[in-house]
CSV table of C-alpha atoms in Angstrom, one decimal:
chain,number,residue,atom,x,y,z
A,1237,UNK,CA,6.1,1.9,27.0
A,1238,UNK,CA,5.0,0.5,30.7
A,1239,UNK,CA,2.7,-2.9,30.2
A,1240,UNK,CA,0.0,-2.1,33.1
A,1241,UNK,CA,-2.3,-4.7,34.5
A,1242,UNK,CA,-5.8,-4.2,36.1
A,1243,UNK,CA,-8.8,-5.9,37.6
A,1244,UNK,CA,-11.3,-6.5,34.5
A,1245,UNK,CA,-13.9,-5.9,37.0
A,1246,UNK,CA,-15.2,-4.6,40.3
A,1247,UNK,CA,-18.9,-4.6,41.9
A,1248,UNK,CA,-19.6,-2.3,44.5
A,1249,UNK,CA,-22.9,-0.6,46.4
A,1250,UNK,CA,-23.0,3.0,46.2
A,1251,UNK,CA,-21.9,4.7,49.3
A,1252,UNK,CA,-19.0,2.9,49.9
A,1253,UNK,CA,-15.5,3.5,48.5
A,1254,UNK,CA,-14.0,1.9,45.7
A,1255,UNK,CA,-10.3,1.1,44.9
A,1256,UNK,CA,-9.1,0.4,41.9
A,1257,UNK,CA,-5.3,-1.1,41.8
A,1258,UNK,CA,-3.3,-0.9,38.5
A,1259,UNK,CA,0.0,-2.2,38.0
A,1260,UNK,CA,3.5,-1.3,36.1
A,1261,UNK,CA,6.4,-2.6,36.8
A,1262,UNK,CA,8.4,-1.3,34.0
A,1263,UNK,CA,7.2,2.2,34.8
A,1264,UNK,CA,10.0,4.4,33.8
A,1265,UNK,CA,11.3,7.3,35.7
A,1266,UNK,CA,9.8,10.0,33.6
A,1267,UNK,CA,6.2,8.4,33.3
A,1268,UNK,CA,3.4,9.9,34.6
A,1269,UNK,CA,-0.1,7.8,35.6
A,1270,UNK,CA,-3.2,8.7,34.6
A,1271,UNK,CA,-6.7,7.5,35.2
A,1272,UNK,CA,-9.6,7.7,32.9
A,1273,UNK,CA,-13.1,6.8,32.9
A,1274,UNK,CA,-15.7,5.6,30.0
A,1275,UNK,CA,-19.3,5.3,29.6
A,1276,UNK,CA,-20.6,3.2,27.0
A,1277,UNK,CA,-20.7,4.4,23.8
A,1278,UNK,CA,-18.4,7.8,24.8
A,1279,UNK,CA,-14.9,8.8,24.4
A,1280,UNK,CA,-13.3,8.3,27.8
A,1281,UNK,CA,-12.6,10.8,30.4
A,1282,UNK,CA,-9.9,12.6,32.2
A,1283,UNK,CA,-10.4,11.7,35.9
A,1284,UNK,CA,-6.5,11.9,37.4
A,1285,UNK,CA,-3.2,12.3,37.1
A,1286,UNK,CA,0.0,11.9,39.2
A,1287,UNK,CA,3.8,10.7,39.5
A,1288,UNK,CA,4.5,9.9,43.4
A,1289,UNK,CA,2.7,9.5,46.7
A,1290,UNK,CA,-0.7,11.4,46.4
A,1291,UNK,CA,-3.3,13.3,44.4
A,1292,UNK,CA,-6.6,14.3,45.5
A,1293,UNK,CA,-9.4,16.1,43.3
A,1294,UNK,CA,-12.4,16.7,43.5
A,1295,UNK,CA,-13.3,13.7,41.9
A,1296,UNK,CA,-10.8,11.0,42.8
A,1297,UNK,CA,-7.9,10.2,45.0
A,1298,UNK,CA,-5.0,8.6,43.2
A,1299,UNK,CA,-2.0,6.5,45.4
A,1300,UNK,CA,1.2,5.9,44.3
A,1301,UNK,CA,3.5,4.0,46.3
A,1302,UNK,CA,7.6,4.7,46.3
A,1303,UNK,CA,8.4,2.0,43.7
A,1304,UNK,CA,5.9,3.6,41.7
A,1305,UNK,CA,5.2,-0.2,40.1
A,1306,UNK,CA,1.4,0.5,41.1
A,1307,UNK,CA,-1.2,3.0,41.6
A,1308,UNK,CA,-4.5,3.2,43.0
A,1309,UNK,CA,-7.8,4.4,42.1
A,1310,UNK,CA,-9.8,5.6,44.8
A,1311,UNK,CA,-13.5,6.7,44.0
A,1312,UNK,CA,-15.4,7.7,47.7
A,1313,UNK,CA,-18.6,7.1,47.9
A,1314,UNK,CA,-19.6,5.9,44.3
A,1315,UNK,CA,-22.7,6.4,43.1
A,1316,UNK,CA,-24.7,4.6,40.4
A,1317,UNK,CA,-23.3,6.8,38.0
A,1318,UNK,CA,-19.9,6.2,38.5
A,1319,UNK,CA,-20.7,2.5,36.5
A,1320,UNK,CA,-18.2,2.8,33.8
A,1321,UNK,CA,-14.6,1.2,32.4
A,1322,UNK,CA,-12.1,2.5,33.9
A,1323,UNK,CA,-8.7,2.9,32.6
A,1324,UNK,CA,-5.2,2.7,34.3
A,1325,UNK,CA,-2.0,4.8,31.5
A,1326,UNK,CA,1.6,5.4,32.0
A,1327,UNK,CA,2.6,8.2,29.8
A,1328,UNK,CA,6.2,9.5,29.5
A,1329,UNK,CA,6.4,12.9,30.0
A,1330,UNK,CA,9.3,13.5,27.2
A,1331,UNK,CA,8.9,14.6,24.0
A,1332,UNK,CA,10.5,12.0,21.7
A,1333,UNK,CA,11.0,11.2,17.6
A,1334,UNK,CA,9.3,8.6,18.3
A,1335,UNK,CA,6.1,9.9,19.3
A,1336,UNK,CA,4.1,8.2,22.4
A,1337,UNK,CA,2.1,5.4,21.4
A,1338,UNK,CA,-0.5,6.0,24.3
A,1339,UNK,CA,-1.7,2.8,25.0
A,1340,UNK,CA,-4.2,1.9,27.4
A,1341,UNK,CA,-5.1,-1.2,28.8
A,1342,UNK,CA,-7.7,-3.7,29.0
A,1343,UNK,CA,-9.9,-1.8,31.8
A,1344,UNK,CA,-11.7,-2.2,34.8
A,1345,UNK,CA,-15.3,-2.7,34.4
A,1346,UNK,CA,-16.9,-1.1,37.7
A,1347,UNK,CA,-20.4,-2.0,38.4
A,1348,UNK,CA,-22.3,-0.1,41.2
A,1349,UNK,CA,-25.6,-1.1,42.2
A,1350,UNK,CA,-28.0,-0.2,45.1
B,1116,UNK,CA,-17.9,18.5,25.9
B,1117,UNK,CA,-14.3,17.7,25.4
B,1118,UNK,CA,-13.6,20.3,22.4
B,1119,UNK,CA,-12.7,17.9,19.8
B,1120,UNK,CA,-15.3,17.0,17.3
B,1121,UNK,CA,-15.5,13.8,15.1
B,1122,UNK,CA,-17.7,13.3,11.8
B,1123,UNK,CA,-19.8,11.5,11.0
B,1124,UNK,CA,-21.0,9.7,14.5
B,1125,UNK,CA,-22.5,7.2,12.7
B,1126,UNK,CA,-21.8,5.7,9.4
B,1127,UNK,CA,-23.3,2.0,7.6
B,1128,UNK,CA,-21.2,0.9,4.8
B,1129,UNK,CA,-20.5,-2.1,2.6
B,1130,UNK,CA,-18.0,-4.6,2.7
B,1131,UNK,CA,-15.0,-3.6,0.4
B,1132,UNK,CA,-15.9,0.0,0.6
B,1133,UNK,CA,-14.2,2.6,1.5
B,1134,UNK,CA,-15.0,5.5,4.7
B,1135,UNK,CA,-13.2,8.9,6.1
B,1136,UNK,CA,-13.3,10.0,9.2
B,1137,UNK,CA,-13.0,13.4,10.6
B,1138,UNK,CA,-11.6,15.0,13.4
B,1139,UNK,CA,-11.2,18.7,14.5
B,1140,UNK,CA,-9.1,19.0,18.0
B,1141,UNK,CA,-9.4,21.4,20.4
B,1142,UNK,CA,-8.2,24.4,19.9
B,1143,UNK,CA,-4.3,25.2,20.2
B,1144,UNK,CA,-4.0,21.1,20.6
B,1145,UNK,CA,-1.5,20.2,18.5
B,1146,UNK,CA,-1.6,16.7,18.5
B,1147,UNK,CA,-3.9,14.4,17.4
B,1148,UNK,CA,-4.4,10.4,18.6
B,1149,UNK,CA,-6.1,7.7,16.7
B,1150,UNK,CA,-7.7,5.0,18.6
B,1151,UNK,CA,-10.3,1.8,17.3
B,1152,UNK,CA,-12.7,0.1,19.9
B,1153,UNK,CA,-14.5,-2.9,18.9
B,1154,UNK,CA,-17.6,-4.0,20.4
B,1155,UNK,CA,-16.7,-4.9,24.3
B,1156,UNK,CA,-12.5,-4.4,23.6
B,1157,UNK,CA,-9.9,-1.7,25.2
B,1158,UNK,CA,-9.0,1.4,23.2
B,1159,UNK,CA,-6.1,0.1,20.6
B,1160,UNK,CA,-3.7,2.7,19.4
B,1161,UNK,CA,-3.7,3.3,15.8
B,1162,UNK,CA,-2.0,6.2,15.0
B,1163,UNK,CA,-0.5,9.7,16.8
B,1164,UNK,CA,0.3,12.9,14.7
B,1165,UNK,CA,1.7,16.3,15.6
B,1166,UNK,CA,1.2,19.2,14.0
B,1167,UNK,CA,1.2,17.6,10.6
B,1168,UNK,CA,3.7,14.7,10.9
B,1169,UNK,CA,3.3,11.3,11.6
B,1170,UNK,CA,4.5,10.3,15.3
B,1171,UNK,CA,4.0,7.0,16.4
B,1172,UNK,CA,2.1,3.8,15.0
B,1173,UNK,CA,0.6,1.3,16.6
B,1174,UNK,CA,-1.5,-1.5,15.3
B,1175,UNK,CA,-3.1,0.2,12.1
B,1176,UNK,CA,-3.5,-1.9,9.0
B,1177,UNK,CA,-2.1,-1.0,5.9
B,1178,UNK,CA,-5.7,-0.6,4.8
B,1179,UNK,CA,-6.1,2.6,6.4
B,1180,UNK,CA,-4.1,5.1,6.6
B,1181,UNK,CA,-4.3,8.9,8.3
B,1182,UNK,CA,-3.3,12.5,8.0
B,1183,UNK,CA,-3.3,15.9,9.7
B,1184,UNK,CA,-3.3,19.3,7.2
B,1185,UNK,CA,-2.2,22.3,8.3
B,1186,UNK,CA,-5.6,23.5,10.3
B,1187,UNK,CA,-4.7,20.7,12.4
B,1188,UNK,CA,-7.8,18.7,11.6
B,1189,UNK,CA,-7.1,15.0,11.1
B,1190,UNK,CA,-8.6,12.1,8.9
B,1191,UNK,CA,-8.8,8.7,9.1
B,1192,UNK,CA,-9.4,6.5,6.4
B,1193,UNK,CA,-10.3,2.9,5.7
B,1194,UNK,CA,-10.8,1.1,2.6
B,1195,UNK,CA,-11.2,-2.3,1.7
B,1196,UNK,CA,-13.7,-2.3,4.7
B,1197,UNK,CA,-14.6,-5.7,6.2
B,1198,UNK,CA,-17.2,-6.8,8.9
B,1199,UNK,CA,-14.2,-6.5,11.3
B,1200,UNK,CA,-13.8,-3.1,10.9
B,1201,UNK,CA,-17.0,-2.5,12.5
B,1202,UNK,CA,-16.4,-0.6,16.0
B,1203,UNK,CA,-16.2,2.8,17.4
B,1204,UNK,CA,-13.1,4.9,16.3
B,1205,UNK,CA,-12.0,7.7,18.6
B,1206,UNK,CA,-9.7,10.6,17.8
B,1207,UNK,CA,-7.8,12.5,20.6
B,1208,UNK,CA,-6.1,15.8,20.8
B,1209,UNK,CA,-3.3,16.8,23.6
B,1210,UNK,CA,-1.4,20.2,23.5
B,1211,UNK,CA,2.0,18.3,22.8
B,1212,UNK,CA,3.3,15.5,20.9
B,1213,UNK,CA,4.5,14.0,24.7
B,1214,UNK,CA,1.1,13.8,25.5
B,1215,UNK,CA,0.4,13.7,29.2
B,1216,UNK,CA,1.4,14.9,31.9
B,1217,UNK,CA,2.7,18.9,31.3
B,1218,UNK,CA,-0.7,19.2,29.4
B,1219,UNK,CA,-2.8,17.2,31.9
B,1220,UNK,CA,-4.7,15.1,29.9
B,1221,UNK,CA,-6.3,13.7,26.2
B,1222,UNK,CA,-9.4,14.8,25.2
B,1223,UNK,CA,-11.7,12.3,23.5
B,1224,UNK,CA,-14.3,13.0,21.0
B,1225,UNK,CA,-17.3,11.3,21.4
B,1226,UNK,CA,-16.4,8.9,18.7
B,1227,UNK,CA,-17.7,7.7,15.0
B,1228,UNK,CA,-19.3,4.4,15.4
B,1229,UNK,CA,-18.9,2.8,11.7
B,1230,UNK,CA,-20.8,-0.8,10.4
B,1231,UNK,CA,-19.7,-2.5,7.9
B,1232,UNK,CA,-22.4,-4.6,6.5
């Protein structure tokens, strides 16, 4: 399962945009990246998901280079509620014996403030 | 609100005791996730199951130990508690045992929070 590596924290004002880098360099070719978001106390939430170049919702914008080794987070115009963990996973898409043990990663504590 | 519900949300218990925690996933999800987070730590993995069988393990101690009956509802449970046991455990349902992406995400309950005293 792809190691991946993030920020443990950001500080930003609210208006402007935020992005959050994660990296995996042993993604493998059938993993997919998502991004999830946490609020203290609550389970975490789906924000994004992708495999190559980009996805936009109405949320989020997620970027995924051609080595696919890294992806970015990309929150426009945060707000003081978007002050939560944030959470970089590389899942594989197959169906194995095994199972998937989804593991996430340390986090990326985003503080906004006025 | 995610459609999976854990019981109890809270819970205060005594060294060398022993606690079970519930979990109902959403509907038509098959698979359930495991997952401990102590105070100011990252999600770990304890334990995946799908529709009934064990999946994948992660770092659970032998202490506890899990299972998912044929409603699909899945328990947790930890004995021989100790103060280190104390954090937030969070159970998650996906459609498939894969997980992400073809089902598009995990859905998180909103967590037990269990101290152990």
């Amino acid at each position: 399962l792809a190691k991946t590596t993030q920020p443990i924290s950001m500080d930003s004002y609210e208006g402007q945009e935020v992005n959050i880098t994660c990296s995996h360099n042993n993604i493998a070719t059938n993993d997919y990246i998502t991004w999830y978001q946490q609020f203290p106390s609550q389970g975490p939430r789906f924000i994004i998901q992708g495999y190559k170049t980009k996805v936009t919702n109405e949320v989020a914008s997620l970027f995924i280079p051609a080595d696919r080794k890294s992806s970015t987070l990309s929150l426009p115009r945060v707000s003081l509620s978007d002050t939560a963990v944030y959470y970089c996973l590389v899942a594989p898409t197959e169906v194995t014996g095994g199972g998937n043990k989804l593991t996430f990663g340390t986090g990326t504590q985003l503080k906004v403030e006025l | 609100d995610s459609g999976v519900t854990q019981t109890p949300k809270h819970l205060i218990t005594a060294t060398g005791q022993r606690v079970t925690l519930r979990c109902s996933p959403r509907s038509g999800d098959l698979s359930v996730y495991w997952y401990q987070q102590s105070l100011d730590q990252g999600l770990q993995f304890l334990i995946q199951y799908y529709n009934g069988e064990e999946r994948a393990k992660g770092n659970i101690l032998e202490r506890f130990s899990a299972q998912q009956f044929p409603d699909l509802h899945s328990e947790l449970n930890l004995s021989s508690l100790e103060l280190g046991d104390s954090a937030l455990y969070f159970c998650a349902s996906s459609v498939e045992a894969g997980g992400p992406p073809s089902s598009g995400e995990l859905f998180f309950g909103e967590g037990s929070r269990l101290t152990v005293l």
